[in-house]
Amino acid sequence: MFDFDTLSHAFPKQTVLCIGDLMLDEFVYGEVSRISPEAPAPVIAAQRSEIVVGGAGNVARNIAALGAKCIFIGLIGADDAAATLQRHLARESGIEALLVTDASRPTTRKVRFVSEHFATHMLRADWEVAAPASAEVEKQLLDTILPQIARANIVLLSDYAKGVLTARVIRNVIDSAKTLGKRVIVDPKSANFAIYRGATLLTPNRKEFTEATRSRADRDINIAAAQEAMILADCAAMLVTQSEHGMTLVARDGDAIHIPALPVKVRDVSGAGDTVAAMLAVALAAGAEWEVVLRLASAAAAVAVGKKGTAVVLPDELRRKMLPDATLAAEDKIAVAGDLAARLGEWRHEQLRVGFTNGCFDILHPGHVKVLTAARATCDRLIVGLNSDASVKRLKGPERPVQDERARAEVLAALEAVDLVVIFEEDTPIKLIEAIRPSTLVKGGDYTRDQVVGHEVVAANGGEVVIVDILQGHSTTSLIERSRNRQP
């Protein structure tokens, strides 16, 4: 088992030079409930829309989201879509965008119409000119790219066949990178792998691989065909991505490695390939071995396809996907700012029942353990609301708590029954309950249902309040009192 934390801490030290076809991705979400009276076409009742940086720009976004720095070079037109892209890229922390303008072509723009309820794409409209850049624009691109290679730890070419990565640009970039001892990853579009000659790693999907090698589109990759293609392309390795069938790496100097896809409920495959390319670049730059790189890429893809639209993957999401729950350190179960919403989103997406209980838990005793264990039995994931130190003082007096909130949170998080600990500052957890909207709200039997804070919120959302019989003879107050009486 590799040390994920040590490796991920190296991500911010890496700089990836990403070159490729930039796009403006727009998603229009709505529902279809009727057919147009004007023509036999569905009518989408648009409810909301999103604009994100797509294409190779999404690769750059994923690189930055992983914590690395990205120098991004792409091509835009002289239009409104270009201005929108520039504004969005300027807001992306970790991306240094060096864009070349070609007024003779539109900025590539893709608008997808998506069913909000079923998360299925119904239609896509494209604005683009899929033609190689002119000789003049090629020169501008190379004048921008070549001085940046020395600044990067690794170079990534994201080819969408929209005109940036011409044969001349590819050749000059790979040759210059090799001269400077920089590895080059190529996410290819051309079926002629020879134009990427000298790259370190090619990452075709199964369709691109079978077309380029003229091999059968079988589930098992033709290793001999991959070896021949690598000789033609003079590359060190080839990674063939196969969606739900995982990914297979064939190296010139080693055996093939196959990594199965992680089980996940797919919501949207848009941009998943971009996420994989970004993960490969950052992990290789950080010094990971091939098998580790593949496992990281597989986990990143699983996170990406579980999200709507063109999404990025964060290191914490990657860690949770790669490491089984039992290996999570206690501190990974303690929610930080912004983490609660992300965890809830994941659990609800998986249709898991979320339960909630709360308390001061100043000195954990068997009565607490009984309530927590019973609470976990009512749900798939249990969130424990923990009173902050200031909150405990107001409720219990100036001599409490005995242990500070961090210590109390870590003890709770170490319990197998607890999936997440959230510290709250108020005297009651009502705001937390309103944010979580739990399926079950659990308290010890010294409360009646109507006395449980938040019972109205839970009932209004179709949940239930569960009262657990308390274990007699156990309370924090009595434990503290007995301890004080024993002291000389």
XYZ file of C-alpha atoms in Angstrom:
488
model
C 0.000 0.000 0.000
C 1.535 3.339 -1.003
C 1.444 6.408 1.223
C -1.221 8.607 -0.356
C -0.632 11.514 2.014
C 3.106 11.698 1.304
C 2.507 11.587 -2.438
C -0.335 14.113 -2.420
C 1.773 16.524 -0.360
C 4.183 16.563 -3.315
C 1.442 17.688 -5.733
C 1.723 21.424 -4.927
C 5.430 21.319 -5.799
C 4.700 20.236 -9.389
C 4.175 22.422 -12.457
C 2.432 20.954 -15.497
C 2.624 22.640 -18.886
C -0.712 21.813 -20.536
C -1.225 22.583 -24.216
C -4.407 21.861 -26.132
C -7.804 22.786 -27.471
C -9.707 25.140 -25.189
C -13.515 25.079 -25.143
C -16.391 26.840 -23.466
C -18.759 24.245 -22.011
C -22.318 25.301 -21.245
C -24.908 23.086 -19.583
C -28.598 23.935 -19.750
C -30.562 21.879 -17.209
C -34.311 21.412 -17.384
C -37.163 18.985 -17.894
C -39.061 17.785 -20.919
C -42.782 17.261 -20.400
C -44.245 18.048 -23.825
C -43.683 18.023 -27.559
C -43.541 21.283 -29.486
C -46.758 22.107 -31.421
C -44.540 23.576 -34.151
C -42.625 20.377 -34.924
C -42.213 16.833 -33.515
C -39.461 17.958 -31.150
C -39.260 17.891 -27.354
C -39.463 21.191 -25.473
C -37.055 21.616 -22.580
C -38.261 23.858 -19.784
C -34.882 25.371 -18.857
C -34.401 25.722 -15.110
C -30.753 26.702 -14.782
C -27.503 26.870 -16.707
C -23.816 26.505 -15.933
C -20.706 27.697 -17.753
C -17.358 25.983 -17.224
C -13.960 25.897 -18.885
C -13.852 22.740 -21.007
C -11.673 20.721 -23.356
C -7.990 21.062 -22.527
C -9.034 23.864 -20.187
C -10.783 21.256 -18.050
C -7.509 19.333 -17.889
C -5.896 22.514 -16.568
C -8.692 22.951 -14.007
C -8.197 19.391 -12.751
C -4.434 19.885 -12.476
C -5.002 22.980 -10.353
C -7.726 21.269 -8.286
C -5.235 18.528 -7.364
C -2.988 21.234 -5.958
C -0.382 21.466 -8.722
C 0.398 24.570 -10.763
C -0.652 24.593 -14.414
C 0.758 26.708 -17.211
C -1.983 26.485 -19.827
C -1.623 27.425 -23.500
C -4.567 27.327 -25.902
C -6.296 29.109 -28.742
C -9.312 31.415 -28.676
C -11.214 33.518 -31.188
C -12.003 37.226 -30.935
C -15.559 36.827 -29.674
C -17.799 36.838 -26.592
C -17.041 33.187 -25.823
C -13.328 34.043 -25.679
C -13.995 36.866 -23.225
C -16.060 34.512 -21.066
C -13.282 31.930 -21.042
C -10.676 34.515 -20.112
C -12.788 35.718 -17.190
C -13.324 32.185 -15.905
C -9.659 31.211 -16.278
C -8.601 34.375 -14.450
C -10.641 33.187 -11.461
C -9.029 29.740 -11.423
C -6.366 29.615 -8.735
C -3.284 27.696 -9.853
C -3.693 28.261 -13.607
C -1.441 30.607 -15.554
C -3.259 30.974 -18.886
C -1.281 32.129 -21.922
C -3.860 32.270 -24.733
C -3.233 32.944 -28.408
C -6.001 34.743 -30.334
C -6.984 33.728 -33.865
C -9.612 36.186 -35.102
C -10.317 34.033 -38.163
C -12.082 31.323 -36.158
C -14.698 31.192 -33.407
C -13.828 30.096 -29.924
C -14.907 26.473 -29.599
C -18.179 26.389 -27.693
C -20.403 23.446 -26.771
C -23.888 23.784 -25.288
C -25.423 20.657 -23.765
C -29.107 20.330 -22.890
C -29.513 17.991 -19.943
C -32.509 16.469 -18.169
C -32.292 17.690 -14.584
C -34.203 14.695 -13.245
C -32.541 11.887 -15.200
C -29.120 13.578 -15.703
C -29.145 12.515 -19.365
C -27.930 14.582 -22.297
C -30.673 15.294 -24.838
C -28.911 17.538 -27.341
C -25.572 19.264 -27.900
C -24.958 22.332 -30.053
C -21.381 23.101 -31.203
C -19.725 26.255 -32.512
C -16.277 25.417 -33.871
C -13.846 25.251 -36.762
C -12.024 21.919 -36.516
C -9.124 22.849 -38.779
C -5.369 23.139 -38.140
C -4.090 26.541 -37.119
C -2.536 28.602 -39.902
C 1.243 28.880 -40.246
C 1.132 32.347 -38.672
C -0.876 31.143 -35.672
C 1.358 28.063 -35.370
C 4.344 30.396 -34.966
C 2.523 32.409 -32.286
C 1.701 29.189 -30.455
C 5.305 27.952 -30.576
C 6.671 31.342 -29.536
C 4.380 31.108 -26.493
C 4.965 27.423 -25.685
C 8.685 26.810 -26.081
C 9.943 29.269 -23.427
C 7.605 27.664 -20.861
C 8.901 24.094 -21.156
C 11.886 24.748 -18.912
C 9.533 25.950 -16.133
C 7.525 22.713 -16.081
C 8.117 19.339 -14.450
C 6.094 17.580 -17.137
C 4.326 18.448 -20.409
C 0.791 17.364 -21.275
C -0.711 17.593 -24.774
C -4.527 17.460 -24.753
C -5.533 16.915 -28.374
C -9.186 17.433 -29.314
C -8.364 17.906 -33.023
C -9.617 21.500 -33.056
C -6.448 23.014 -34.492
C -3.948 23.794 -31.717
C -1.861 20.615 -31.855
C -0.765 20.632 -35.467
C 1.984 18.265 -36.609
C 4.476 21.144 -36.457
C 3.481 22.194 -32.941
C 3.560 18.600 -31.665
C 6.970 17.918 -33.180
C 8.576 21.081 -31.832
C 7.125 20.624 -28.339
C 8.126 16.962 -27.953
C 11.633 17.549 -29.340
C 12.200 20.569 -27.091
C 10.876 18.729 -24.052
C 13.138 15.732 -24.677
C 16.131 18.043 -25.057
C 15.351 19.498 -21.625
C 14.744 16.069 -20.100
C 10.998 16.625 -19.611
C 8.498 13.791 -19.957
C 5.558 14.285 -22.317
C 2.064 12.803 -21.920
C -0.269 12.874 -24.928
C -4.030 12.415 -24.837
C -4.251 11.730 -28.586
C -6.950 12.336 -31.147
C -5.126 11.418 -34.349
C -5.229 7.766 -35.406
C -1.678 8.241 -36.662
C 0.287 7.744 -33.451
C 3.525 8.390 -35.352
C 2.931 12.154 -35.190
C 3.413 11.890 -31.414
C 6.773 10.166 -31.851
C 9.024 10.562 -28.837
C 6.302 11.138 -26.236
C 6.646 9.328 -22.915
C 3.042 8.148 -22.603
C 0.070 7.973 -24.992
C -3.407 7.660 -23.446
C -5.929 6.670 -26.149
C -9.363 5.366 -25.231
C -10.356 1.954 -26.534
C -12.001 3.340 -29.695
C -8.966 5.478 -30.533
C -6.639 2.550 -29.837
C -8.500 0.077 -32.050
C -8.715 2.608 -34.906
C -5.022 3.472 -34.679
C -3.826 -0.146 -34.414
C -6.600 -1.657 -36.583
C -7.104 -4.282 -33.912
C -10.382 -5.802 -32.760
C -12.451 -3.831 -30.261
C -12.283 -6.574 -27.644
C -12.507 -6.061 -23.895
C -8.935 -7.357 -23.523
C -6.412 -5.036 -25.144
C -4.255 -6.562 -27.876
C -0.860 -6.328 -26.180
C 1.048 -7.159 -29.373
C -0.756 -4.355 -31.223
C 0.084 -1.954 -28.399
C 3.756 -2.942 -28.520
C 3.871 -2.366 -32.279
C 2.189 1.026 -31.876
C 4.706 2.015 -29.216
C 7.600 1.130 -31.494
C 6.016 3.268 -34.223
C 5.472 6.159 -31.807
C 8.772 5.587 -29.951
C 7.014 6.031 -26.615
C 7.788 4.439 -23.251
C 4.253 3.346 -22.445
C 0.667 3.332 -23.670
C -2.380 3.552 -21.438
C -5.678 2.449 -22.962
C -8.725 3.668 -21.043
C -11.833 1.479 -21.309
C -14.580 3.253 -19.336
C -16.351 0.739 -17.078
C -13.776 -1.936 -17.995
C -10.944 -0.032 -16.358
C -7.608 0.828 -17.929
C -4.597 -1.107 -19.209
C -1.011 0.114 -19.280
C 1.467 -1.513 -21.653
C 5.098 -0.513 -21.083
C 7.968 -1.032 -23.512
C 10.155 -2.466 -20.752
C 7.659 -4.331 -18.592
C 4.491 -6.366 -18.311
C 1.020 -5.012 -18.956
C -0.847 -3.697 -15.907
C -4.642 -3.727 -15.818
C -6.601 -1.740 -13.253
C -10.354 -2.467 -13.073
C -12.775 0.434 -12.810
C -14.009 1.243 -9.324
C -17.721 0.586 -8.790
C -19.630 3.856 -9.100
C -23.033 5.144 -10.115
C -22.342 7.124 -13.285
C -24.011 10.523 -13.464
C -22.075 12.187 -16.285
C -19.007 11.088 -18.254
C -18.296 14.603 -19.603
C -14.662 15.443 -18.970
C -13.713 12.173 -17.279
C -10.869 11.705 -19.761
C -9.591 15.175 -18.873
C -9.528 14.200 -15.201
C -7.539 11.047 -15.979
C -5.003 12.982 -18.079
C -4.537 15.573 -15.327
C -4.099 12.903 -12.656
C -1.527 11.057 -14.752
C 0.512 14.208 -15.287
C 0.494 15.318 -11.660
C 1.228 11.843 -10.261
C 4.077 11.145 -12.705
C 5.556 14.565 -12.014
C 5.414 13.773 -8.278
C 7.429 10.600 -8.857
C 4.773 7.890 -8.545
C 5.344 4.430 -10.007
C 3.211 3.221 -12.914
C 0.836 1.063 -10.865
C 0.257 3.829 -8.331
C -0.344 6.311 -11.161
C -2.974 3.997 -12.649
C -4.765 3.500 -9.335
C -4.873 7.237 -8.806
C -6.208 7.771 -12.322
C -8.875 5.099 -11.862
C -10.017 6.647 -8.580
C -10.060 10.133 -10.118
C -12.217 8.891 -13.006
C -14.645 7.265 -10.560
C -15.054 10.540 -8.672
C -15.462 12.558 -11.882
C -18.209 10.418 -13.440
C -20.157 10.566 -10.178
C -20.572 14.324 -10.620
C -22.749 16.360 -12.956
C -21.206 18.190 -15.890
C -17.552 18.945 -16.485
C -16.230 18.471 -12.963
C -12.885 18.584 -11.164
C -11.575 16.195 -8.531
C -10.122 17.359 -5.220
C -7.398 15.524 -3.241
C -9.776 14.799 -0.325
C -12.305 13.223 -2.726
C -9.534 11.172 -4.278
C -8.311 10.007 -0.897
C -11.768 8.900 0.206
C -12.268 7.003 -3.046
C -8.918 5.212 -2.843
C -8.776 4.346 0.839
C -11.369 2.015 2.356
C -13.377 3.550 5.208
C -11.734 1.336 7.819
C -8.310 2.854 7.098
C -9.403 6.476 7.429
C -7.655 8.260 10.255
C -9.874 9.777 12.918
C -9.115 13.301 11.718
C -10.523 12.420 8.291
C -13.927 11.938 9.933
C -13.947 15.425 11.424
C -15.673 17.851 9.073
C -13.971 21.092 8.127
C -15.488 24.113 6.395
C -17.216 23.079 3.198
C -16.679 19.367 3.812
C -20.143 18.627 5.192
C -21.968 19.575 1.994
C -19.572 17.496 -0.100
C -19.996 14.408 2.092
C -23.779 14.792 2.123
C -23.805 15.157 -1.638
C -21.846 11.931 -2.072
C -24.025 9.976 0.352
C -27.290 11.227 -1.118
C -26.058 10.458 -4.601
C -25.494 6.885 -3.412
C -29.022 6.934 -1.929
C -27.723 6.296 1.582
C -29.789 7.042 4.702
C -28.073 9.683 6.809
C -28.652 9.687 10.584
C -27.835 12.340 13.173
C -27.284 12.544 16.905
C -25.580 15.137 19.069
C -24.132 15.901 22.479
C -21.193 17.256 24.464
C -19.489 13.837 24.836
C -17.108 15.338 27.389
C -16.008 11.979 28.805
C -17.044 9.116 26.565
C -18.671 6.319 28.568
C -20.678 3.092 27.852
C -23.950 5.036 27.779
C -22.634 7.162 24.920
C -21.377 4.109 23.074
C -24.790 2.449 23.348
C -26.570 5.493 21.890
C -24.031 5.882 19.091
C -24.174 2.201 18.163
C -27.969 2.238 18.182
C -27.988 5.425 16.140
C -25.723 3.875 13.488
C -28.102 0.922 13.254
C -30.873 3.262 12.068
C -28.949 4.564 9.047
C -26.199 3.992 6.498
C -24.066 6.947 7.595
C -24.079 8.586 11.043
C -23.201 12.233 11.629
C -22.497 13.305 15.206
C -22.999 16.954 16.128
C -20.523 17.968 18.839
C -20.943 21.059 21.046
C -17.949 23.390 20.856
C -16.011 24.304 23.995
C -17.821 27.635 24.275
C -21.170 25.922 23.856
C -20.381 23.360 26.575
C -19.356 26.116 29.013
C -22.662 27.887 28.495
C -24.641 24.679 29.000
C -22.627 22.910 31.709
C -20.781 25.657 33.578
C -17.334 27.281 33.592
C -15.457 24.123 34.661
C -16.564 22.201 31.614
C -15.567 20.754 29.272
C -12.946 18.517 30.813
C -11.541 17.806 27.323
C -11.322 20.384 24.543
C -13.407 20.035 21.395
C -10.590 18.632 19.275
C -9.885 15.844 21.751
C -13.585 15.028 22.065
C -13.985 15.019 18.277
C -11.032 12.677 17.764
C -12.328 10.178 20.320
C -15.752 10.128 18.638
C -14.225 9.851 15.160
C -12.213 6.807 16.258
C -15.451 4.858 16.769
C -16.510 2.583 13.928
C -20.151 3.608 14.424
C -19.364 7.246 13.609
C -18.944 8.359 10.003
C -18.568 12.106 10.499
C -18.172 14.542 13.410
C -19.303 18.148 13.007
C -18.542 20.743 15.709
C -21.212 23.428 16.182
C -20.966 26.682 18.140
C -24.629 27.253 19.037
C -26.357 25.939 22.163
C -28.508 23.622 20.037
C -27.790 21.783 16.767
C -30.893 23.124 14.980
C -28.916 24.850 12.198
C -26.932 21.688 11.634
C -30.089 19.571 11.498
C -31.642 21.981 8.986
C -28.531 21.690 6.804
C -28.331 17.883 7.032
C -32.075 17.031 6.911
C -31.351 13.555 8.343
C -33.483 10.484 7.716
C -33.187 9.602 11.413
C -32.631 11.840 14.438
C -31.477 9.831 17.461
C -31.345 10.798 21.160
C -30.995 8.971 24.458
C -34.095 7.943 26.409
C -33.879 10.814 28.910
C -35.708 12.870 26.259
C -39.249 12.628 24.899
C -39.828 12.932 21.188
C -41.193 16.485 21.507
C -38.170 17.542 23.557
C -35.688 16.541 20.864
C -34.335 19.629 19.126
C -35.069 19.474 15.412
C -37.854 16.908 15.513
C -40.116 19.219 13.474
C -37.464 19.606 10.761
C -36.930 15.862 10.500
C -40.669 15.096 10.406
C -41.259 17.738 7.727
C -38.665 16.020 5.514
C -40.173 12.557 5.986
C -37.629 11.392 8.585
C -38.150 9.859 12.002
C -37.050 10.552 15.578
C -35.631 7.518 17.383
C -35.344 7.417 21.177
C -32.738 4.974 22.532
C -33.055 3.607 26.080
C -30.223 4.976 28.164
C -27.795 2.792 30.097
C -28.521 3.469 33.762
C -25.693 4.498 36.075
C -23.611 6.245 33.435
C -23.361 10.001 32.977
C -20.511 12.414 32.417
C -21.543 14.569 35.375
C -21.541 11.627 37.799
C -18.195 10.404 36.467
C -16.614 13.815 37.054
C -18.174 14.044 40.499
C -16.902 10.597 41.534
C -13.458 11.419 40.225
C -13.296 14.588 42.284
C -14.504 12.847 45.443
C -11.726 10.246 45.173
C -8.984 12.858 45.067
C -7.126 13.348 48.413
